[in-house]
Each structure stands twice: as structure tokens, then as C-alpha cells.
mmCIF file with all atom_site columns, C-alpha atoms in Angstrom:
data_model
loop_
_atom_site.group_PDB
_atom_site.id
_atom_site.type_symbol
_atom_site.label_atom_id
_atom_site.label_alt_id
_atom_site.label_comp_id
_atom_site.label_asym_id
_atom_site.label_entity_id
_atom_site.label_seq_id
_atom_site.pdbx_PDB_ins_code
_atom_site.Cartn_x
_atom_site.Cartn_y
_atom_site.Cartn_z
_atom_site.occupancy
_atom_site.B_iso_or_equiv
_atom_site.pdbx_formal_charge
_atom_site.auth_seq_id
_atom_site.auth_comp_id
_atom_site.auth_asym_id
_atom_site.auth_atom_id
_atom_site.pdbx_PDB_model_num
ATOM 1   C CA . UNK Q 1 1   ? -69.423 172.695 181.594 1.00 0.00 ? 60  UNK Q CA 1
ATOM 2   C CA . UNK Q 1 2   ? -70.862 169.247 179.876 1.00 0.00 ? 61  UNK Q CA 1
ATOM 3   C CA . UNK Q 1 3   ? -69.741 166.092 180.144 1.00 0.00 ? 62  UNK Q CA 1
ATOM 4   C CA . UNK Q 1 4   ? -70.329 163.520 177.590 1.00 0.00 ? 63  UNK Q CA 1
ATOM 5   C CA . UNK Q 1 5   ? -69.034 159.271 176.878 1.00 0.00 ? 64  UNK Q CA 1
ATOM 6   C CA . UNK Q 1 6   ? -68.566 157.074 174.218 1.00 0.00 ? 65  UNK Q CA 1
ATOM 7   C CA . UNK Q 1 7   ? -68.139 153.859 173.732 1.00 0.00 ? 66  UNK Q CA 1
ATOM 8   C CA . UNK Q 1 8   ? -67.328 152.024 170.604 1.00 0.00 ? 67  UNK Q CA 1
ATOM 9   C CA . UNK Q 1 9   ? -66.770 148.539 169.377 1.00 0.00 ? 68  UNK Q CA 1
ATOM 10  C CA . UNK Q 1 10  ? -65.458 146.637 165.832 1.00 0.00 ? 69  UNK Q CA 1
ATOM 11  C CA . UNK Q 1 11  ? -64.193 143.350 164.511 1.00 0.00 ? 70  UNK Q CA 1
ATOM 12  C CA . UNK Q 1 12  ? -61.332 142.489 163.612 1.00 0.00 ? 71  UNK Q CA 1
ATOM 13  C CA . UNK Q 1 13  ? -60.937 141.318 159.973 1.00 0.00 ? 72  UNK Q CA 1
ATOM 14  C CA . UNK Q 1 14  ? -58.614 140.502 157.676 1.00 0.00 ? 73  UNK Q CA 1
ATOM 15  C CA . UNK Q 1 15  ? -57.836 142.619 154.920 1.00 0.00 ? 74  UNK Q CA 1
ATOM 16  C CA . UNK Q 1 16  ? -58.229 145.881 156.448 1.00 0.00 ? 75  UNK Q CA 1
ATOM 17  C CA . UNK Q 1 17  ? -55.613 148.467 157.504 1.00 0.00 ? 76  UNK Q CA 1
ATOM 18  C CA . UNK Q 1 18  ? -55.693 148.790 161.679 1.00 0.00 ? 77  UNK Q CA 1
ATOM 19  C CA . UNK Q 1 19  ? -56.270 152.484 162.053 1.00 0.00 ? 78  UNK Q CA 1
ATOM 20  C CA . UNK Q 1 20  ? -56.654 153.956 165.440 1.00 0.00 ? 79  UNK Q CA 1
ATOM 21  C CA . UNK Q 1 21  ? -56.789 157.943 166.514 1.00 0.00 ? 80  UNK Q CA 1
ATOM 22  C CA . UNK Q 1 22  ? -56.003 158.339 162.627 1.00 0.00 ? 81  UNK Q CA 1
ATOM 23  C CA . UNK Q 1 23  ? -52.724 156.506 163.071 1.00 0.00 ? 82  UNK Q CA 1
ATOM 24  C CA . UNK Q 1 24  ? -52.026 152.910 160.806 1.00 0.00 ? 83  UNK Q CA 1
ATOM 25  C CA . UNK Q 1 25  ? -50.823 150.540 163.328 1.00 0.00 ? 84  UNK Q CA 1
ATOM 26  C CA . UNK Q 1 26  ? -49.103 147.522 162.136 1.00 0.00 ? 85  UNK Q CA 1
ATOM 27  C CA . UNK Q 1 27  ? -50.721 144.681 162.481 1.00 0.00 ? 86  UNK Q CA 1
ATOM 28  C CA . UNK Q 1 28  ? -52.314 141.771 160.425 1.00 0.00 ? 87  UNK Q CA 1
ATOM 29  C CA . UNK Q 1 29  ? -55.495 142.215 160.921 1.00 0.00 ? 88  UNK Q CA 1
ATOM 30  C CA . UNK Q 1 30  ? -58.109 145.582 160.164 1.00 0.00 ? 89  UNK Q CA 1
ATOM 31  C CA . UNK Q 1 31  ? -61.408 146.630 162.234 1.00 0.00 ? 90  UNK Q CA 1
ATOM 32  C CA . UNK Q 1 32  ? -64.602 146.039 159.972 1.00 0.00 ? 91  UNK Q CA 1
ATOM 33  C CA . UNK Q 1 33  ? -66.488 148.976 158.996 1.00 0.00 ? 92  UNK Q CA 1
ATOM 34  C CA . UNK Q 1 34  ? -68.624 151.318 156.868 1.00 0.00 ? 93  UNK Q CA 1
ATOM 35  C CA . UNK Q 1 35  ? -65.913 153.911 157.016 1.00 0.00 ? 94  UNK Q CA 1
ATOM 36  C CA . UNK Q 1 36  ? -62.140 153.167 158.340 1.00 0.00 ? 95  UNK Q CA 1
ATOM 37  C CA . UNK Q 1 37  ? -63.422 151.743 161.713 1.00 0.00 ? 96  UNK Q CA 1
ATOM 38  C CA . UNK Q 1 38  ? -61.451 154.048 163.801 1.00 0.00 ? 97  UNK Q CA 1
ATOM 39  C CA . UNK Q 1 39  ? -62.706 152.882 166.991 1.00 0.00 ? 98  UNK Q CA 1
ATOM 40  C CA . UNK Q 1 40  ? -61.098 155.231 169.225 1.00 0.00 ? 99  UNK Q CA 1
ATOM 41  C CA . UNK Q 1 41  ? -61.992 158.216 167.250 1.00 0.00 ? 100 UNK Q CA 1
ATOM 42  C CA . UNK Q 1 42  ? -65.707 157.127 166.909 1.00 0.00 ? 101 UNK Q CA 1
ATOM 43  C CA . UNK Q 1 43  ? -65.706 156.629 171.251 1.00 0.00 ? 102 UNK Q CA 1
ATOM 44  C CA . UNK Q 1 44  ? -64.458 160.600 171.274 1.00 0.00 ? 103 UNK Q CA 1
ATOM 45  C CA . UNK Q 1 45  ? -66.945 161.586 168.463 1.00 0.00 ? 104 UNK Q CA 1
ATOM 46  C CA . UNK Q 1 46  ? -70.199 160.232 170.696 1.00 0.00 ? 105 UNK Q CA 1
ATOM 47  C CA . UNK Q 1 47  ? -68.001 161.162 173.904 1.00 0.00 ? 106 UNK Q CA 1
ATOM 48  C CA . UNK Q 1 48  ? -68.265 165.146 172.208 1.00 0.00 ? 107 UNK Q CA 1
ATOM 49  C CA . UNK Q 1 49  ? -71.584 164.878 170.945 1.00 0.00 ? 108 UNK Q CA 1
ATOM 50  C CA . UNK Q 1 50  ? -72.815 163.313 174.230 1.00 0.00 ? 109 UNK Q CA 1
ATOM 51  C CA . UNK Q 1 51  ? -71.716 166.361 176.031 1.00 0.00 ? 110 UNK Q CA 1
ATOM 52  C CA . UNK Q 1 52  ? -73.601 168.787 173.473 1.00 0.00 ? 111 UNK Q CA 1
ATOM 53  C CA . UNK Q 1 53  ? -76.586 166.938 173.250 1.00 0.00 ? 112 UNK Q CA 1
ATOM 54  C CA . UNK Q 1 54  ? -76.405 166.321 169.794 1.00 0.00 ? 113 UNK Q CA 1
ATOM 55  C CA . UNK Q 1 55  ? -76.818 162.629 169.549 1.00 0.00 ? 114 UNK Q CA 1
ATOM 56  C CA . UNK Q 1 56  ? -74.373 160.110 168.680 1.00 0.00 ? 115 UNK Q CA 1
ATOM 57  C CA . UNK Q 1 57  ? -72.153 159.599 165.725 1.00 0.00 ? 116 UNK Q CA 1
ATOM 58  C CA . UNK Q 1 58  ? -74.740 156.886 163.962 1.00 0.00 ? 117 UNK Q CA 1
ATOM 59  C CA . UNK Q 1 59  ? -77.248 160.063 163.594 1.00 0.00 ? 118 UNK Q CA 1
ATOM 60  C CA . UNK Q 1 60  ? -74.557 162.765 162.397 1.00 0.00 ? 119 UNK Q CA 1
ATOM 61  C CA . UNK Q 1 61  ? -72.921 160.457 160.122 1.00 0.00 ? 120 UNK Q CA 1
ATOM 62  C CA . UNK Q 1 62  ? -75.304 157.233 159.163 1.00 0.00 ? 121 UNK Q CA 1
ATOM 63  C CA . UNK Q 1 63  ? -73.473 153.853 158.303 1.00 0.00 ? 122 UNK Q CA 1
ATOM 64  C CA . UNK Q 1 64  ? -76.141 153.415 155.274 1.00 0.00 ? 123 UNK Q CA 1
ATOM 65  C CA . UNK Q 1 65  ? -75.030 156.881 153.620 1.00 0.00 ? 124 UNK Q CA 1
ATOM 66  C CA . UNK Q 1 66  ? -72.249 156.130 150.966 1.00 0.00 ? 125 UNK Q CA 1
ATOM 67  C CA . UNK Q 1 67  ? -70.406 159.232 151.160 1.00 0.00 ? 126 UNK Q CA 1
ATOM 68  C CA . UNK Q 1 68  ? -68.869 157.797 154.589 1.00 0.00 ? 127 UNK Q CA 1
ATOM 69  C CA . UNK Q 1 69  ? -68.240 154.552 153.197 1.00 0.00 ? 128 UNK Q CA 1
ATOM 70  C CA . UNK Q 1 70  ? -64.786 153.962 153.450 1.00 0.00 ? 129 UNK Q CA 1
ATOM 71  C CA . UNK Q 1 71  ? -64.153 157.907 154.805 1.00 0.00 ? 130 UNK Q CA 1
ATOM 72  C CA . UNK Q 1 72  ? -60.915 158.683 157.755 1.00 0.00 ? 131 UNK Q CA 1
ATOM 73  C CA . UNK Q 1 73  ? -62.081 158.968 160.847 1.00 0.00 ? 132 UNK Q CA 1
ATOM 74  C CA . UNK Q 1 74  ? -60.633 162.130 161.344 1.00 0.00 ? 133 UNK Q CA 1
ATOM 75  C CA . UNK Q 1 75  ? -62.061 163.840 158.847 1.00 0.00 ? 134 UNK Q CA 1
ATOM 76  C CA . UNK Q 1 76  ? -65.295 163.037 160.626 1.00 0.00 ? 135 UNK Q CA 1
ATOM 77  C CA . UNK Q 1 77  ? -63.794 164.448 163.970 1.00 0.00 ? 136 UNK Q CA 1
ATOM 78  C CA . UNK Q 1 78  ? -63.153 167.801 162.382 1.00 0.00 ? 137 UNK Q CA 1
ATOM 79  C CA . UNK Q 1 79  ? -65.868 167.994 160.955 1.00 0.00 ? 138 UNK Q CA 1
ATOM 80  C CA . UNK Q 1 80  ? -67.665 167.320 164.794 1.00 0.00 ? 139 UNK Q CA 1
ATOM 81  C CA . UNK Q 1 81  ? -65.563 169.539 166.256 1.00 0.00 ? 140 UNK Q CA 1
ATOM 82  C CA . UNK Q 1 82  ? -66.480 172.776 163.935 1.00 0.00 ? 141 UNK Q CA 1
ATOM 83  C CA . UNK Q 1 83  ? -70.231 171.419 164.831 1.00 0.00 ? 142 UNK Q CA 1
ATOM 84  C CA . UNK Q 1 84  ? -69.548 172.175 168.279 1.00 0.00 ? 143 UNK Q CA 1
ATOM 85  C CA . UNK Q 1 85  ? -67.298 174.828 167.954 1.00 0.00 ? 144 UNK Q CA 1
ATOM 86  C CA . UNK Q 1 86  ? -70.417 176.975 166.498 1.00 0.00 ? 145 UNK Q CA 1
ATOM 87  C CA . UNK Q 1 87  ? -72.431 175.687 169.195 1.00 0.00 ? 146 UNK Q CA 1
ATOM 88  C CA . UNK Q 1 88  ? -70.334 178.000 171.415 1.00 0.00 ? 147 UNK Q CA 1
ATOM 89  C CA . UNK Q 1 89  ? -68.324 175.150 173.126 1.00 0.00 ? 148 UNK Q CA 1
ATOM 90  C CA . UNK Q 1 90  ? -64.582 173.956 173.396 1.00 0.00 ? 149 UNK Q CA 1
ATOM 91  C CA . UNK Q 1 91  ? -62.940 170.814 174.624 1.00 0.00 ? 150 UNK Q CA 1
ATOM 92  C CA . UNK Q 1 92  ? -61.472 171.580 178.038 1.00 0.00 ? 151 UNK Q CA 1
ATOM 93  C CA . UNK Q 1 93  ? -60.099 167.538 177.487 1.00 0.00 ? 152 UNK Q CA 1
ATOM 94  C CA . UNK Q 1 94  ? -60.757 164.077 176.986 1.00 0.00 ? 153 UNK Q CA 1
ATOM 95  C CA . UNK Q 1 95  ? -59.905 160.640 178.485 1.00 0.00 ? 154 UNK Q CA 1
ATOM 96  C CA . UNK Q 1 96  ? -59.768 157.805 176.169 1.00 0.00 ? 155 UNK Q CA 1
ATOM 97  C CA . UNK Q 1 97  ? -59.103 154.235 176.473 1.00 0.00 ? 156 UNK Q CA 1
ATOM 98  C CA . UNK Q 1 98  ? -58.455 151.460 173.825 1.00 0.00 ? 157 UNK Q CA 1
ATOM 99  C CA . UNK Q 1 99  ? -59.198 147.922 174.643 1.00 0.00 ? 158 UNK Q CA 1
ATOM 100 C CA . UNK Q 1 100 ? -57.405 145.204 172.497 1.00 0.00 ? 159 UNK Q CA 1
ATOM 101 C CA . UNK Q 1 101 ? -55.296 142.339 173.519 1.00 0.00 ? 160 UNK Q CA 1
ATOM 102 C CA . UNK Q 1 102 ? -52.770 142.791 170.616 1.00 0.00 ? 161 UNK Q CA 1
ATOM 103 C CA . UNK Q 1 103 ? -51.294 144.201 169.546 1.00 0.00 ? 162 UNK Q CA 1
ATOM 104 C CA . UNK Q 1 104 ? -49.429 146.558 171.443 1.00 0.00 ? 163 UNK Q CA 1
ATOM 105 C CA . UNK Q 1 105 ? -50.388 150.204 171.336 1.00 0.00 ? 164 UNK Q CA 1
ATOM 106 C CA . UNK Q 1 106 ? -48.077 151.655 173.695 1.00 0.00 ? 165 UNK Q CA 1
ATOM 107 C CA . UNK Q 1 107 ? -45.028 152.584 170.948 1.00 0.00 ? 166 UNK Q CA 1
ATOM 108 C CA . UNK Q 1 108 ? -48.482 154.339 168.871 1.00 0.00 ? 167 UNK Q CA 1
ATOM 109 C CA . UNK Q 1 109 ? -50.041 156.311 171.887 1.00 0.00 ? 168 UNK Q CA 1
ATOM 110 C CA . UNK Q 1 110 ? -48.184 160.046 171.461 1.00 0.00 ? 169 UNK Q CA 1
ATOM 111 C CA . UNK Q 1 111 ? -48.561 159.586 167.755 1.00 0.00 ? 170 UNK Q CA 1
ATOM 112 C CA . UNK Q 1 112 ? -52.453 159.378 168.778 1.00 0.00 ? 171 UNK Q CA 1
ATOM 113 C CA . UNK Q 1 113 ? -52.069 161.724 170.776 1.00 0.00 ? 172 UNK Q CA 1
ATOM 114 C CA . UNK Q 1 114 ? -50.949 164.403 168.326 1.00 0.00 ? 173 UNK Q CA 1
ATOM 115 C CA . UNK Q 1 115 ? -53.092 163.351 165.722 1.00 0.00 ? 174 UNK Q CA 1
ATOM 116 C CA . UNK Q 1 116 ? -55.762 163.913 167.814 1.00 0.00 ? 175 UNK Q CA 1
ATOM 117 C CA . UNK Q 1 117 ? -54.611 167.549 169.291 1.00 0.00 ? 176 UNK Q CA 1
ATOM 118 C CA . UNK Q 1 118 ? -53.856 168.715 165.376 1.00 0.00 ? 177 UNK Q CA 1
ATOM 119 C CA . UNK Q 1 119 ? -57.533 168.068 164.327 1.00 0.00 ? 178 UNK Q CA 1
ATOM 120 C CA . UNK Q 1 120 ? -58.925 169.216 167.621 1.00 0.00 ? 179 UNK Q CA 1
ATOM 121 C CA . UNK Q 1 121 ? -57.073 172.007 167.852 1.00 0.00 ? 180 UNK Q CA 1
ATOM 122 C CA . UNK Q 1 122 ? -56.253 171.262 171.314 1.00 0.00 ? 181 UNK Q CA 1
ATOM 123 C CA . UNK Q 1 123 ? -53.277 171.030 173.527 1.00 0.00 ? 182 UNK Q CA 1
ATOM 124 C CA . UNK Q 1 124 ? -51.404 167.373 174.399 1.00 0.00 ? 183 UNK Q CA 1
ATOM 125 C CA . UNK Q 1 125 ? -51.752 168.423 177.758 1.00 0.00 ? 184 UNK Q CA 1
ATOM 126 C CA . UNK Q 1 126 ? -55.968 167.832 176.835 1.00 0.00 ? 185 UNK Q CA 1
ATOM 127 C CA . UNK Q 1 127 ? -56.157 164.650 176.136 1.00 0.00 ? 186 UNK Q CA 1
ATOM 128 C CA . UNK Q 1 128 ? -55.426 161.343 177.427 1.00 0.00 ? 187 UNK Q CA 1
ATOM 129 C CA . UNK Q 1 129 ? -54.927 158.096 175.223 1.00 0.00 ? 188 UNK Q CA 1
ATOM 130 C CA . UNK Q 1 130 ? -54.737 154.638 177.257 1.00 0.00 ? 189 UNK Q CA 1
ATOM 131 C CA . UNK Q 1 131 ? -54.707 151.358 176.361 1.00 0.00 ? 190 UNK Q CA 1
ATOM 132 C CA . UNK Q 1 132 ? -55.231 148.271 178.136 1.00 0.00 ? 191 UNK Q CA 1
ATOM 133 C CA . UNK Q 1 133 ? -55.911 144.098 177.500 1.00 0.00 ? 192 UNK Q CA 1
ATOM 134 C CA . UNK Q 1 134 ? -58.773 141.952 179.110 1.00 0.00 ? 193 UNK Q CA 1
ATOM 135 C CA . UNK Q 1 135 ? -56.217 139.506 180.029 1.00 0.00 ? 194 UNK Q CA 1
ATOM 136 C CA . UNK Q 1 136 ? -57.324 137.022 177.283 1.00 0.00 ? 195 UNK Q CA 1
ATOM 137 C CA . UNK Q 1 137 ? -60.852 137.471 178.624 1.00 0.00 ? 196 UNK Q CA 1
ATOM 138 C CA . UNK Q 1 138 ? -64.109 138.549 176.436 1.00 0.00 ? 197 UNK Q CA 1
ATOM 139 C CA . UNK Q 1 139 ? -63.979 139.275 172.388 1.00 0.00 ? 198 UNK Q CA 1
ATOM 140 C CA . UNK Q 1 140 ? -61.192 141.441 172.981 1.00 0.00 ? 199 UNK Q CA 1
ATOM 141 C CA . UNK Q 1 141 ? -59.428 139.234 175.082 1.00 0.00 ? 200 UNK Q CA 1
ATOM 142 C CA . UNK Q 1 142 ? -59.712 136.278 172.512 1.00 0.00 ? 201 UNK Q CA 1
ATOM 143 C CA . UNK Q 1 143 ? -58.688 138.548 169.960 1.00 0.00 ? 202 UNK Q CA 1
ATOM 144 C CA . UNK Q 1 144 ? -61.883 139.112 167.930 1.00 0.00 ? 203 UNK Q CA 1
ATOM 145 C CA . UNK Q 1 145 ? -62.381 143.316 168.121 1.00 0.00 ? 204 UNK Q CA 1
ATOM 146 C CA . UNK Q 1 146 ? -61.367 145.513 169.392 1.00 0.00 ? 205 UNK Q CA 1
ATOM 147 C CA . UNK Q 1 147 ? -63.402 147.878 172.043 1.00 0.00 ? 206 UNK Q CA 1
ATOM 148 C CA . UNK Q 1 148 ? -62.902 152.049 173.212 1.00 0.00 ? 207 UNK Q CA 1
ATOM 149 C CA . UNK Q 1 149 ? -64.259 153.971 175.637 1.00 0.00 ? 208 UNK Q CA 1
ATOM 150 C CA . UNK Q 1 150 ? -63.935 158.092 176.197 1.00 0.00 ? 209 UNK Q CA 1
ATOM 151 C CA . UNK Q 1 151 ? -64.685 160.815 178.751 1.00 0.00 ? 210 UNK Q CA 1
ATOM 152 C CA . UNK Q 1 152 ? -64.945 164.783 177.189 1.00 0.00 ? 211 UNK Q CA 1
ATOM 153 C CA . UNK Q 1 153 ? -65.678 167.444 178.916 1.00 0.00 ? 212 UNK Q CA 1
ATOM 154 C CA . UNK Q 1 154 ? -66.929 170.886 176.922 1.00 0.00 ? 213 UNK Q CA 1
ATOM 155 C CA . UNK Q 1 155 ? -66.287 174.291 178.399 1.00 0.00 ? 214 UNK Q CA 1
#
């Protein structure tokens, strides 16, 4: 068994769709990126990689390589998790949290969920999705990004 974290952090921008675990949220703002700033997904990416010693997601999948500019999130996931796969592991599960004031993610957090399980290959039972505010405190508080953390464990 390894255990791995990630952590992950992106502005908040106009213009830009608000995608999080590969699900649009609605929202008037976007999180700036190279690809489509999924911030939760990119927390789980260096949360599996951490846990197979293979780095983090900047090394795997550089933000000055064009062929990830603008790319989903989750095709970047499935991608990772084939890279571990033939390393011999398997997610037993992960624990994620997303940290934004606003807006509020808790009508999006099975769709997550599921999005998540289909390109893992996992069971819902396997993975966790929070989310939580700063109570108006910090850049996520005052509304300016929007922050994610995750556990995994490999098996």
C-alpha cells in the first residue's frame, strides 16, 4: 500500500467555463489555466502520482507543451491512471476536498463523483468528494480561486 497528496490551486477568471471533477458548474466565472483548470482533478492526479513515486502532474504533463493547452482534465486522469495501472497498482480510494466560497458545489458533488469512478474505473463507494468555504477568509474566501486538496491510497 502507498499513499500519496495533492494539492492544487487556480484563479478565477472571467471568460472561462468552471469545470470541476470533469463536471461544468454554473457559474460566472472560469479557473485560469493552460488546460481546463480542473482543480480537483489535478489535486487527485499529484495525489496518484505521489503515491507511485512518479512525480507530480507539472512533470507528466508540462504547462509549456501545447498539446495540453486547453485539454479536459479527465482525459489527463485516464491517461494517469493506465500509467499506474501498468505499474502494477490500483486505487483502493481517494479523499478529495474542494475549497471555494461560491459557488455552491453541493447539488454537483455525485455528478463528480461518477465522473470520477467512470474514468477511474473505480467504485462510488472509493472515493470521496467534499467541499467546503474559508468563511470569507484567504483568496478563496474573497472569492479570487479556487483551492483542492486529495488523499489516494494505491493497493
Amino acid at each position: 500500500m502507498r499513499v500519496g497528496i495533492g494539492y492544487d490551486v487556480h484563479k478565477l477568471v472571467e471568460n472561462r467555463k468552471l469545470i470541476l471533477g470533469g463536471i461544468e458548474i454554473e457559474y460566472s466565472k472560469g479557473l485560469l489555466g493552460h488546460s481546463d483548470a480542473d482543480v480537483l482533478i489535478h489535486a487527485i492526479i499529484d495525489s496518484i502520482l505521489g503515491a507511485a513515486g512518479l512525480g507530480d502532474i507539472g512533470k507528466l504533463f508540462p504547462d509549456n507543451d501545447d498539446k495540453y493547452k486547453g485539454i479536459s482534465s479527465l482525459k489527463l486522469l485516464s491517461e494517469v491512471n493506465t500509467i499506474i495501472k501498468n505499474k502494477g497498482y490500483r486505487i483502493g480510494n481517494i479523499d478529495s476536498t474542494i475549497i471555494a466560497q461560491k459557488p455552491k458545489l453541493s447539488p454537483y458533488i455525485e455528478d463528480i463523483k461518477k465522473s470520477l469512478c467512470t474514468v477511474l474505473d473505480i467504485d462510488l463507494e472509493n472515493i470521496n468528494v467534499k467541499a467546503t468555504t474559508e468563511e470569507g477568509l484567504g483568496f478563496t474566501g474573497s472569492g479570487e480561486g479556487i483551492s483542492s486538496q486529495s488523499i489516494c491510497l494505491l493497493v
